[in-house]
mmCIF file of C-alpha atoms and ligand atoms in Angstrom:
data_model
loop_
_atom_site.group_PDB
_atom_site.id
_atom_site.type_symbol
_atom_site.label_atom_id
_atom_site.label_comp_id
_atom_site.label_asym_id
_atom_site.label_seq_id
_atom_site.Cartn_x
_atom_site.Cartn_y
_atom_site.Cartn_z
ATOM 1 C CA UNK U 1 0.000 0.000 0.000
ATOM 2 C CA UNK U 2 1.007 3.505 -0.929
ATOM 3 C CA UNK U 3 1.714 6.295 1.656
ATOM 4 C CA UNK U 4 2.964 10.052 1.002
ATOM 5 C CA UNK U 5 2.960 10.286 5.229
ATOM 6 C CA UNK U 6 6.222 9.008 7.219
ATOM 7 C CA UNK U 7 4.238 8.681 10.308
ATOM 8 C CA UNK U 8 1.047 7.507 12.440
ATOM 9 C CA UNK U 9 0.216 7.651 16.047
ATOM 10 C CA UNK U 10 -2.232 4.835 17.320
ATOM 11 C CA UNK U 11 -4.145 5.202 20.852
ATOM 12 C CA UNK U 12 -4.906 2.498 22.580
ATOM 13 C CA UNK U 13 -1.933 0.447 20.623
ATOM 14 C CA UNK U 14 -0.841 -2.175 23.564
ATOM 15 C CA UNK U 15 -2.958 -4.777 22.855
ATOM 16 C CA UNK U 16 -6.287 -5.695 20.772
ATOM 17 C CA UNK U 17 -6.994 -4.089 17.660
ATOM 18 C CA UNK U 18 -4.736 -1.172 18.354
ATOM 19 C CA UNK U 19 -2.026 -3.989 18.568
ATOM 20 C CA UNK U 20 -2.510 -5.286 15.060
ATOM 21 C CA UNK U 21 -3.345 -1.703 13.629
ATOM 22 C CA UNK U 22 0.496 -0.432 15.201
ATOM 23 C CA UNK U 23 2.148 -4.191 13.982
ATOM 24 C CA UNK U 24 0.264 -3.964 9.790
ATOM 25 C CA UNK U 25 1.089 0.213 9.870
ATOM 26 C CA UNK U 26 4.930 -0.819 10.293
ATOM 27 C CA UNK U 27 4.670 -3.578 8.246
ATOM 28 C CA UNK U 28 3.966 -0.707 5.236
ATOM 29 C CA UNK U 29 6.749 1.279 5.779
ATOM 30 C CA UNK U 30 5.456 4.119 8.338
ATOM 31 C CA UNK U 31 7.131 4.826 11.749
ATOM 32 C CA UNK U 32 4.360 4.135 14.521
ATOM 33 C CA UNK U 33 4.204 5.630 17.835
ATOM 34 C CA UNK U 34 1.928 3.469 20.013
ATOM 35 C CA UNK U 35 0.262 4.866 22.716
ATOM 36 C CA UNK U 36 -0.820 2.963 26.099
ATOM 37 C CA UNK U 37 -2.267 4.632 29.323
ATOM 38 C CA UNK U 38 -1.239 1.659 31.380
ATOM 39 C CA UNK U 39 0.198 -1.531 29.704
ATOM 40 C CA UNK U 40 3.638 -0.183 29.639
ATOM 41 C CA UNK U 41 5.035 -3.520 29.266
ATOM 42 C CA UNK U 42 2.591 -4.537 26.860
ATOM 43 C CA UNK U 43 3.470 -1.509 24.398
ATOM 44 C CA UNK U 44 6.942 -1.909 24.989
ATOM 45 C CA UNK U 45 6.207 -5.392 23.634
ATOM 46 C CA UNK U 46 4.357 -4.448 20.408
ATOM 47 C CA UNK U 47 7.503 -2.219 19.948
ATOM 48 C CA UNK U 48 9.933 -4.937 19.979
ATOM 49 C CA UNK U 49 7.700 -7.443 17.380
ATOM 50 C CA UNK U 50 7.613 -4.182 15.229
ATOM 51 C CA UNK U 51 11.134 -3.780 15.231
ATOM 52 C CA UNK U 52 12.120 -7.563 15.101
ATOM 53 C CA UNK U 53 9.908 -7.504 11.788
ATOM 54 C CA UNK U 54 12.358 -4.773 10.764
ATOM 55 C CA UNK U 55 10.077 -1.798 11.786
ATOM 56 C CA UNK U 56 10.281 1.581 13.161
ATOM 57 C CA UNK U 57 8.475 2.208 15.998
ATOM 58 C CA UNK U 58 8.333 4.152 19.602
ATOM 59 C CA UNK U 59 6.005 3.973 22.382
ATOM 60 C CA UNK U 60 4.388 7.135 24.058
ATOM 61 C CA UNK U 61 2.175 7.287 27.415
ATOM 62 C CA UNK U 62 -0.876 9.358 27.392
ATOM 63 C CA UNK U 63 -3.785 8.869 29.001
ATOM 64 C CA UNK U 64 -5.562 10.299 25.562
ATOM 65 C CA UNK U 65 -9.116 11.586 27.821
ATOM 66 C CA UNK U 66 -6.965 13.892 29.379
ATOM 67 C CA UNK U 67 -6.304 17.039 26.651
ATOM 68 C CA UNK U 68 -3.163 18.173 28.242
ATOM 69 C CA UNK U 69 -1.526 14.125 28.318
ATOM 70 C CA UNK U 70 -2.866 14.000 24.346
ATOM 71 C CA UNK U 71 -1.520 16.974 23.432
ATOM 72 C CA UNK U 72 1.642 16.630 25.140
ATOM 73 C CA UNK U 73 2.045 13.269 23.355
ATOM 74 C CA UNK U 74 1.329 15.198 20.314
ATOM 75 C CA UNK U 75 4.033 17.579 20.399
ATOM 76 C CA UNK U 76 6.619 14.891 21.585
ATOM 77 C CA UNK U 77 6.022 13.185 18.156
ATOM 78 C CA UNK U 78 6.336 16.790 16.459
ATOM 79 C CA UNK U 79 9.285 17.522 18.185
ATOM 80 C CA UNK U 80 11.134 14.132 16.901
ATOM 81 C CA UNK U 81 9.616 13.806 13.843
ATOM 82 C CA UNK U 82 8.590 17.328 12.500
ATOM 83 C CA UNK U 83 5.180 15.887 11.597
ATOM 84 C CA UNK U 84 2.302 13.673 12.215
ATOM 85 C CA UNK U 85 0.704 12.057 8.961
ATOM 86 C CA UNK U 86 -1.803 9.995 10.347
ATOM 87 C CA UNK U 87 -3.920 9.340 13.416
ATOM 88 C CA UNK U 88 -5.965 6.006 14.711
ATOM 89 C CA UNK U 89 -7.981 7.029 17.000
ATOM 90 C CA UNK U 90 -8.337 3.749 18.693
ATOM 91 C CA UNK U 91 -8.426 3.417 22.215
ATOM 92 C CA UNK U 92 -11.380 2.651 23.849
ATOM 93 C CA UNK U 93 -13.787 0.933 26.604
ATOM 94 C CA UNK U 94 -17.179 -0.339 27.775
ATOM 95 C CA UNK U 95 -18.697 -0.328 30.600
ATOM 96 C CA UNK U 96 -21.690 -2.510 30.164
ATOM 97 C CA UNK U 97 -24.841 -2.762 31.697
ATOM 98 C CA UNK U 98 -28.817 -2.364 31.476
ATOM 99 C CA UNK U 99 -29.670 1.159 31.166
ATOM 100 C CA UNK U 100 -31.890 1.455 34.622
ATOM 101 C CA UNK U 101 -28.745 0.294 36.481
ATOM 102 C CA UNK U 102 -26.442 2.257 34.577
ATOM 103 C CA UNK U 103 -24.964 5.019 36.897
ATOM 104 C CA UNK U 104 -24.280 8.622 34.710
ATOM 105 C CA UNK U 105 -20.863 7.831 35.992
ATOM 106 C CA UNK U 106 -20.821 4.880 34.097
ATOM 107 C CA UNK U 107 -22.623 6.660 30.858
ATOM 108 C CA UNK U 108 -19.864 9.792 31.198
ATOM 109 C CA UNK U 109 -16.529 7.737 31.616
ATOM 110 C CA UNK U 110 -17.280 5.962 28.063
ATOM 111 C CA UNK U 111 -18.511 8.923 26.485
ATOM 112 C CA UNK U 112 -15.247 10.290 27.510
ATOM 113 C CA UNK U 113 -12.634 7.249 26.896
ATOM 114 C CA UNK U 114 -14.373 6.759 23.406
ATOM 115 C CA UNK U 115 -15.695 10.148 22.026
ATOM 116 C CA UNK U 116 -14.144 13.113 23.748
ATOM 117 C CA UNK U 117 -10.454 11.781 23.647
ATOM 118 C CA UNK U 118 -11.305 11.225 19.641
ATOM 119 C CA UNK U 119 -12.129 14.936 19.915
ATOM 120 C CA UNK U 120 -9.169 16.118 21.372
ATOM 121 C CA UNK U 121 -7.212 14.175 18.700
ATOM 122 C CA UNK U 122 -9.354 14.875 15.775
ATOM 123 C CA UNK U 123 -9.091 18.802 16.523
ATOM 124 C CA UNK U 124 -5.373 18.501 17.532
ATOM 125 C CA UNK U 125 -4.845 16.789 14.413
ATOM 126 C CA UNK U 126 -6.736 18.948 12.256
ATOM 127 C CA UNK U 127 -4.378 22.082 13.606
ATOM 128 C CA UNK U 128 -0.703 20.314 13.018
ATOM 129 C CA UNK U 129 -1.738 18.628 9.698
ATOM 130 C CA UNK U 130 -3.510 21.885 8.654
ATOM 131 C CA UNK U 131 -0.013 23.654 8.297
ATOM 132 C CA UNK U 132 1.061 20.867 6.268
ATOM 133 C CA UNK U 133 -2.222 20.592 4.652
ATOM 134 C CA UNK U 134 -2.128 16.717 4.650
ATOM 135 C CA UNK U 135 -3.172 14.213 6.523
ATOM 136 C CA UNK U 136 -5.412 11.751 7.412
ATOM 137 C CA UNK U 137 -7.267 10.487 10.557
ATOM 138 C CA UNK U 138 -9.497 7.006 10.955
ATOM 139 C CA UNK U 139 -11.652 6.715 14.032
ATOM 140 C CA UNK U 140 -12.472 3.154 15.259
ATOM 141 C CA UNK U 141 -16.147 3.078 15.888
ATOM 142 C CA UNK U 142 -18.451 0.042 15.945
ATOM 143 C CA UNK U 143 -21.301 -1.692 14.848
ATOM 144 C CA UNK U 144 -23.250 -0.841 17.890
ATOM 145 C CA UNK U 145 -22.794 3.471 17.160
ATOM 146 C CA UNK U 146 -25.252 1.948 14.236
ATOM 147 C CA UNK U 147 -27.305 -0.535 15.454
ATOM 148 C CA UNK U 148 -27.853 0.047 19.210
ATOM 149 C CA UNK U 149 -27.430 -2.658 21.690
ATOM 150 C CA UNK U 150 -29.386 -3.543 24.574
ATOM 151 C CA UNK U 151 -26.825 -3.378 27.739
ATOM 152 C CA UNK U 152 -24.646 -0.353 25.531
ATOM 153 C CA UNK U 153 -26.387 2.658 25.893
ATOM 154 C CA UNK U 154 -23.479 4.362 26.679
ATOM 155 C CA UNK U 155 -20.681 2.867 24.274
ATOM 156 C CA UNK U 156 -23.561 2.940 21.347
ATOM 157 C CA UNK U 157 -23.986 6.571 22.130
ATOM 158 C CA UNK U 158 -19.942 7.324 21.859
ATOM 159 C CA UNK U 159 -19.824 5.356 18.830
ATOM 160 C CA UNK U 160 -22.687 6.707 17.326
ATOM 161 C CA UNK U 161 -21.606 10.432 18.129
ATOM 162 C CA UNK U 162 -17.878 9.452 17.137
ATOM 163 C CA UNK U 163 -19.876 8.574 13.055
ATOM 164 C CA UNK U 164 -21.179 11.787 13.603
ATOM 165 C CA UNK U 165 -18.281 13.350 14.423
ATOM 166 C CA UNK U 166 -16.085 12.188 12.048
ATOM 167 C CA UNK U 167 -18.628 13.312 9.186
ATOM 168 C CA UNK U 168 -18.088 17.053 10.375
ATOM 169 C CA UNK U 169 -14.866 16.933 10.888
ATOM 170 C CA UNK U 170 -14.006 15.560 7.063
ATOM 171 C CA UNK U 171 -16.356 18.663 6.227
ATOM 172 C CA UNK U 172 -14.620 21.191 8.097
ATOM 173 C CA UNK U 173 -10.948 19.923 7.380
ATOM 174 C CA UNK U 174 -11.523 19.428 3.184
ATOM 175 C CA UNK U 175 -10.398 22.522 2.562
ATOM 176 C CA UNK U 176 -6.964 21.677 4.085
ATOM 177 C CA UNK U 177 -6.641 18.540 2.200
ATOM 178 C CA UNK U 178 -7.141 16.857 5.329
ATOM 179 C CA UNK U 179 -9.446 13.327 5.540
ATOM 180 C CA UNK U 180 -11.361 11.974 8.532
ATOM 181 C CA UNK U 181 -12.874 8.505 8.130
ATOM 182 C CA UNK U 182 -14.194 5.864 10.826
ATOM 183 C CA UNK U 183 -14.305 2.345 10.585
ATOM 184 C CA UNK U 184 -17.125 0.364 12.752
ATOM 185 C CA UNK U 185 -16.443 -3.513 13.303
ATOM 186 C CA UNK U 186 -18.751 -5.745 14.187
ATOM 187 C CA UNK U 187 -17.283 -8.342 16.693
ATOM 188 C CA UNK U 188 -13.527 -9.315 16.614
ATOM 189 C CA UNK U 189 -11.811 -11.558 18.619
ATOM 190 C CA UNK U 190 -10.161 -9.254 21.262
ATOM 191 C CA UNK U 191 -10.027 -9.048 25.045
ATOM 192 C CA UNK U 192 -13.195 -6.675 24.915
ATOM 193 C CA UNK U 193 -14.695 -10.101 23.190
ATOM 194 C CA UNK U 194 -13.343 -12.352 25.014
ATOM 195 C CA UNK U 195 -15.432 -11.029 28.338
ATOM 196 C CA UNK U 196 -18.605 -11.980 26.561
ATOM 197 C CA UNK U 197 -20.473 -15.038 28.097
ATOM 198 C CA UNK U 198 -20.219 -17.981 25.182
ATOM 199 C CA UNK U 199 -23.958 -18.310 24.732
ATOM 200 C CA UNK U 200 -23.766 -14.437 23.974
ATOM 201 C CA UNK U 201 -20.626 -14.938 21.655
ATOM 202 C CA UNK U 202 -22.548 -18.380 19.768
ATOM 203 C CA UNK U 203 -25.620 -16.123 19.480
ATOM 204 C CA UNK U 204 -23.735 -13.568 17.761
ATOM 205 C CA UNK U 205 -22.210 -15.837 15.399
ATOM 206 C CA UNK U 206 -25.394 -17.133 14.865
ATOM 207 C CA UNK U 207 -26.443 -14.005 13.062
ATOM 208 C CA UNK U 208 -22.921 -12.742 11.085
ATOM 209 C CA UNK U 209 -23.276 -14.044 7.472
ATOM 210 C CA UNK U 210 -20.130 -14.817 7.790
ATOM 211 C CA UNK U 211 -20.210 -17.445 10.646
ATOM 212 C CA UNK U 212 -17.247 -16.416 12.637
ATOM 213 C CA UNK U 213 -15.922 -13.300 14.652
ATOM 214 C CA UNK U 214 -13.813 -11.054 12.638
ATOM 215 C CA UNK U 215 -9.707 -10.610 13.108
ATOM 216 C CA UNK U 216 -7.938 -7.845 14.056
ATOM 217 C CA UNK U 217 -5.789 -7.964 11.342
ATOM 218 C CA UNK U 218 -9.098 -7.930 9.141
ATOM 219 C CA UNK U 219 -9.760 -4.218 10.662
ATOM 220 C CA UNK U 220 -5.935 -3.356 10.413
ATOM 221 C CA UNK U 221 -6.022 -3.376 6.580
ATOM 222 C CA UNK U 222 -9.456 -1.316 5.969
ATOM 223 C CA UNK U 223 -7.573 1.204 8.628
ATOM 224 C CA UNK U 224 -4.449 1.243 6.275
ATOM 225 C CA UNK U 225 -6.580 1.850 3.256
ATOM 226 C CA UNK U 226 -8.372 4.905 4.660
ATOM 227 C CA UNK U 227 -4.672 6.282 5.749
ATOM 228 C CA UNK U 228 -3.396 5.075 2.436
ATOM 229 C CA UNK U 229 -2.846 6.872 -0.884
ATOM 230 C CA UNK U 230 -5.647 4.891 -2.318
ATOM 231 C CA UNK U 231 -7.952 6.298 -0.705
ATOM 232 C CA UNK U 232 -7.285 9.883 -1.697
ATOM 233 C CA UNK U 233 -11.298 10.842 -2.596
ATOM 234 C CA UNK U 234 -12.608 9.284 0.310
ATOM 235 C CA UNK U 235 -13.650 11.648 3.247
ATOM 236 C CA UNK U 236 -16.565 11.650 5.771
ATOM 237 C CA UNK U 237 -16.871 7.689 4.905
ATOM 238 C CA UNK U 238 -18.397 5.055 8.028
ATOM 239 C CA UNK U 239 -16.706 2.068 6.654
ATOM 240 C CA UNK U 240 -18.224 -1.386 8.068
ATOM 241 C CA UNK U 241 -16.053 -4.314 8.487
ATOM 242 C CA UNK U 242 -18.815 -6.428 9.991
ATOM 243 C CA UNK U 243 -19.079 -9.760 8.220
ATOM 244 C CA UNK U 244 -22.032 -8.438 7.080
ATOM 245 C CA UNK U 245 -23.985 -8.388 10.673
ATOM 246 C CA UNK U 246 -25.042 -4.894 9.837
ATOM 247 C CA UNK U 247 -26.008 -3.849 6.135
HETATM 248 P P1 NAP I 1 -9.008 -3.625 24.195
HETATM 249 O O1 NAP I 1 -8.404 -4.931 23.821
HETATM 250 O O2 NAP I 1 -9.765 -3.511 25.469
HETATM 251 O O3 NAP I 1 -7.831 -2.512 24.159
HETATM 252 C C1 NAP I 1 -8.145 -1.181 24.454
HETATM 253 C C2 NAP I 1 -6.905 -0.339 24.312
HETATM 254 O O4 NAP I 1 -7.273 1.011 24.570
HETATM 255 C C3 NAP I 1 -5.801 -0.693 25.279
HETATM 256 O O5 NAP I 1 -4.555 -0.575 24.625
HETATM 257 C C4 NAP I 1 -5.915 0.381 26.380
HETATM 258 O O6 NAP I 1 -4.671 0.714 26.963
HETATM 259 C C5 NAP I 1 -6.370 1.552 25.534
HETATM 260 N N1 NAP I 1 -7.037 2.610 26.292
HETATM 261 C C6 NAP I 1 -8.241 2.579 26.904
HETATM 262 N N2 NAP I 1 -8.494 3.774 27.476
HETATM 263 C C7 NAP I 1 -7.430 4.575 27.206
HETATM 264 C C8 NAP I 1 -7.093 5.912 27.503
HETATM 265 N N3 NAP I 1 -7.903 6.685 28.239
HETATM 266 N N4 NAP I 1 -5.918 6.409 27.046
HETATM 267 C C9 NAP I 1 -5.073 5.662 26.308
HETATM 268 N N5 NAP I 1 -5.334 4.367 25.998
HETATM 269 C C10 NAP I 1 -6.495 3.841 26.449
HETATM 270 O O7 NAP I 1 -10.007 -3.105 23.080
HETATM 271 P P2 NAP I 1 -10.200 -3.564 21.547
HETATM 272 O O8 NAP I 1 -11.208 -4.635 21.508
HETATM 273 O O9 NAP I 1 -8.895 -3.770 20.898
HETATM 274 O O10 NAP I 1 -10.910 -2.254 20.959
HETATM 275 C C11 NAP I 1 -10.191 -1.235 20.317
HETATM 276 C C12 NAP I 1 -11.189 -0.274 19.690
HETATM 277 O O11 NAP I 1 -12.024 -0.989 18.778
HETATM 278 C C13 NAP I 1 -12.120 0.384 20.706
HETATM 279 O O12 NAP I 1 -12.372 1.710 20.325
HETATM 280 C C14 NAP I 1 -13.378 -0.444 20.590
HETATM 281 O O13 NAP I 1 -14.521 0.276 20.971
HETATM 282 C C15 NAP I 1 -13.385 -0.770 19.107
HETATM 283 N N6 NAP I 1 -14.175 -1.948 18.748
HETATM 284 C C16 NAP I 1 -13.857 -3.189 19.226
HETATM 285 C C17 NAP I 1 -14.611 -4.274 18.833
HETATM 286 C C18 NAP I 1 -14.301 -5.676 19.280
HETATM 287 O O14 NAP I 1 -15.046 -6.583 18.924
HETATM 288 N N7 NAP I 1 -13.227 -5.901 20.018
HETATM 289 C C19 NAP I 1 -15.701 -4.092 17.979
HETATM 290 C C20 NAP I 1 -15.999 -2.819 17.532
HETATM 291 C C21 NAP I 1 -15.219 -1.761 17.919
HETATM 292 P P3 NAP I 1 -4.284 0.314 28.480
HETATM 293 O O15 NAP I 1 -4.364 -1.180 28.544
HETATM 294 O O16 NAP I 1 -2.908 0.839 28.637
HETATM 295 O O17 NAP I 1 -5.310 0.975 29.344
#
């Protein structure tokens, strides 16, 4: 795959799909900085496969809900590389449970982990690639931002505002040559997955056309295509890699 950029920064990279975005990102040529809040050791793992695979990568803690940690992360890349070409916003969390028992606690902490800290880095992003005027940012959404899910009121309202989000944001940053897409997946085998009762995960495999859960590495590559070249006319785009649960 094709990229003008030299480099991407991916929240949430330690493990799960941020994991495999970081590891396929290096894999085309660009220098990834992963970014953990916690799982120092698990970053400074993803580092080491990257670089073993003849990579270039660095790890950088931010806790990305928390503008001044983001930003600060932001510059640090500036300051070493002189740019930032692409951004996944990644990271992200649930907190499930039935509406009535959810707390607002619980509705404002994933509202903020999954739509706010995209904010921060979508408008950060949209100032340092501005004076470069390229760039290009994918959000990770999900299936549920479209569908709704019964115990997800909160993570189906982040993901659905993040769709939303990302639409104005590819509106407002056009003009700088600047392109903000999302990606929602339906369910892929990750730790967030794994917590899922197995008569839960069979029912859901139940209904994906497909039969199975999706892989990590399946989202990786429609991430690298909305960063890439080859997807130079495609802005304000919700791009489902589902299985064809949601169509
Ligand atoms: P995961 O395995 O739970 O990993 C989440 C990652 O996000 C971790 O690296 C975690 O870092 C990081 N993170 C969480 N809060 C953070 C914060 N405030 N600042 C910085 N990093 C933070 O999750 P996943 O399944 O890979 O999901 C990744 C993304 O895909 C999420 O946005 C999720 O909503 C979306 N998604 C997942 C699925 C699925 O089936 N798995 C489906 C649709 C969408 P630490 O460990 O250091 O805290």
């Amino acid at each position: 795959m094709k990229f003008t950029g030299n480099n991407v920064l991916v929240t949430g990279a330690s493990r799960g799909i941020g994991a495999q975005i970081a590891k396929s990102l290096a894999g085309f040529g660009l220098k990834v900085w992963i970014n953990y809040r916690s799982g120092a050791e698990a970053a400074d793992k993803i580092k080491e496969e990257i670089e073993n695979a003849g990579g270039n990568a660095a790890v950088i803690q931010a806790d990305v809900t928390v503008e001044e940690e983001f930003l600060a992360a932001i510059k640090t890349i500036i300051d070493a590389d002189g740019e930032l070409s692409y951004l996944v916003n990644n990271a992200g969390i649930t907190k499930d449970k039935l509406a009535l028992r959810m707390s607002v606690d619980d509705f404002n902490d994933v509202i903020s982990a999954n739509l706010t800290s995209a904010f921060i880095g979508c408008k950060a992003s949209l100032k340092v690639m501005g004076k470069k005027r390229f760039g290009s940012v994918v959000n990770i959404s999900s299936i549920v931002g479209e569908m709704g899910n019964a115990g997800q009121t909160n993570y189906a309202a982040s993901k659905g505002g993040l769709n939303a989000m990302t639409k104005s944001f590819a509106k407002e940053a056009a003009s700088r040559s600047i392109r903000y897409n999302a990606i929602t997946p339906g369910f892929i085998a990750t730790d967030m997955t794994e917590e899922l009762k197995d008569e839960v995960k069979d029912e859901y495999i139940r209904n994906i056309p497909l039969k199975r859960f999706g892989n990590a590495s399946e989202v990786a590559e429609a991430v690298a295509f909305l960063l890439s070249d080859h997807s130079s006319y495609i802005t304000g785009e919700i791009l489902k890699v589902n299985g064809g649960l949601y169509v």
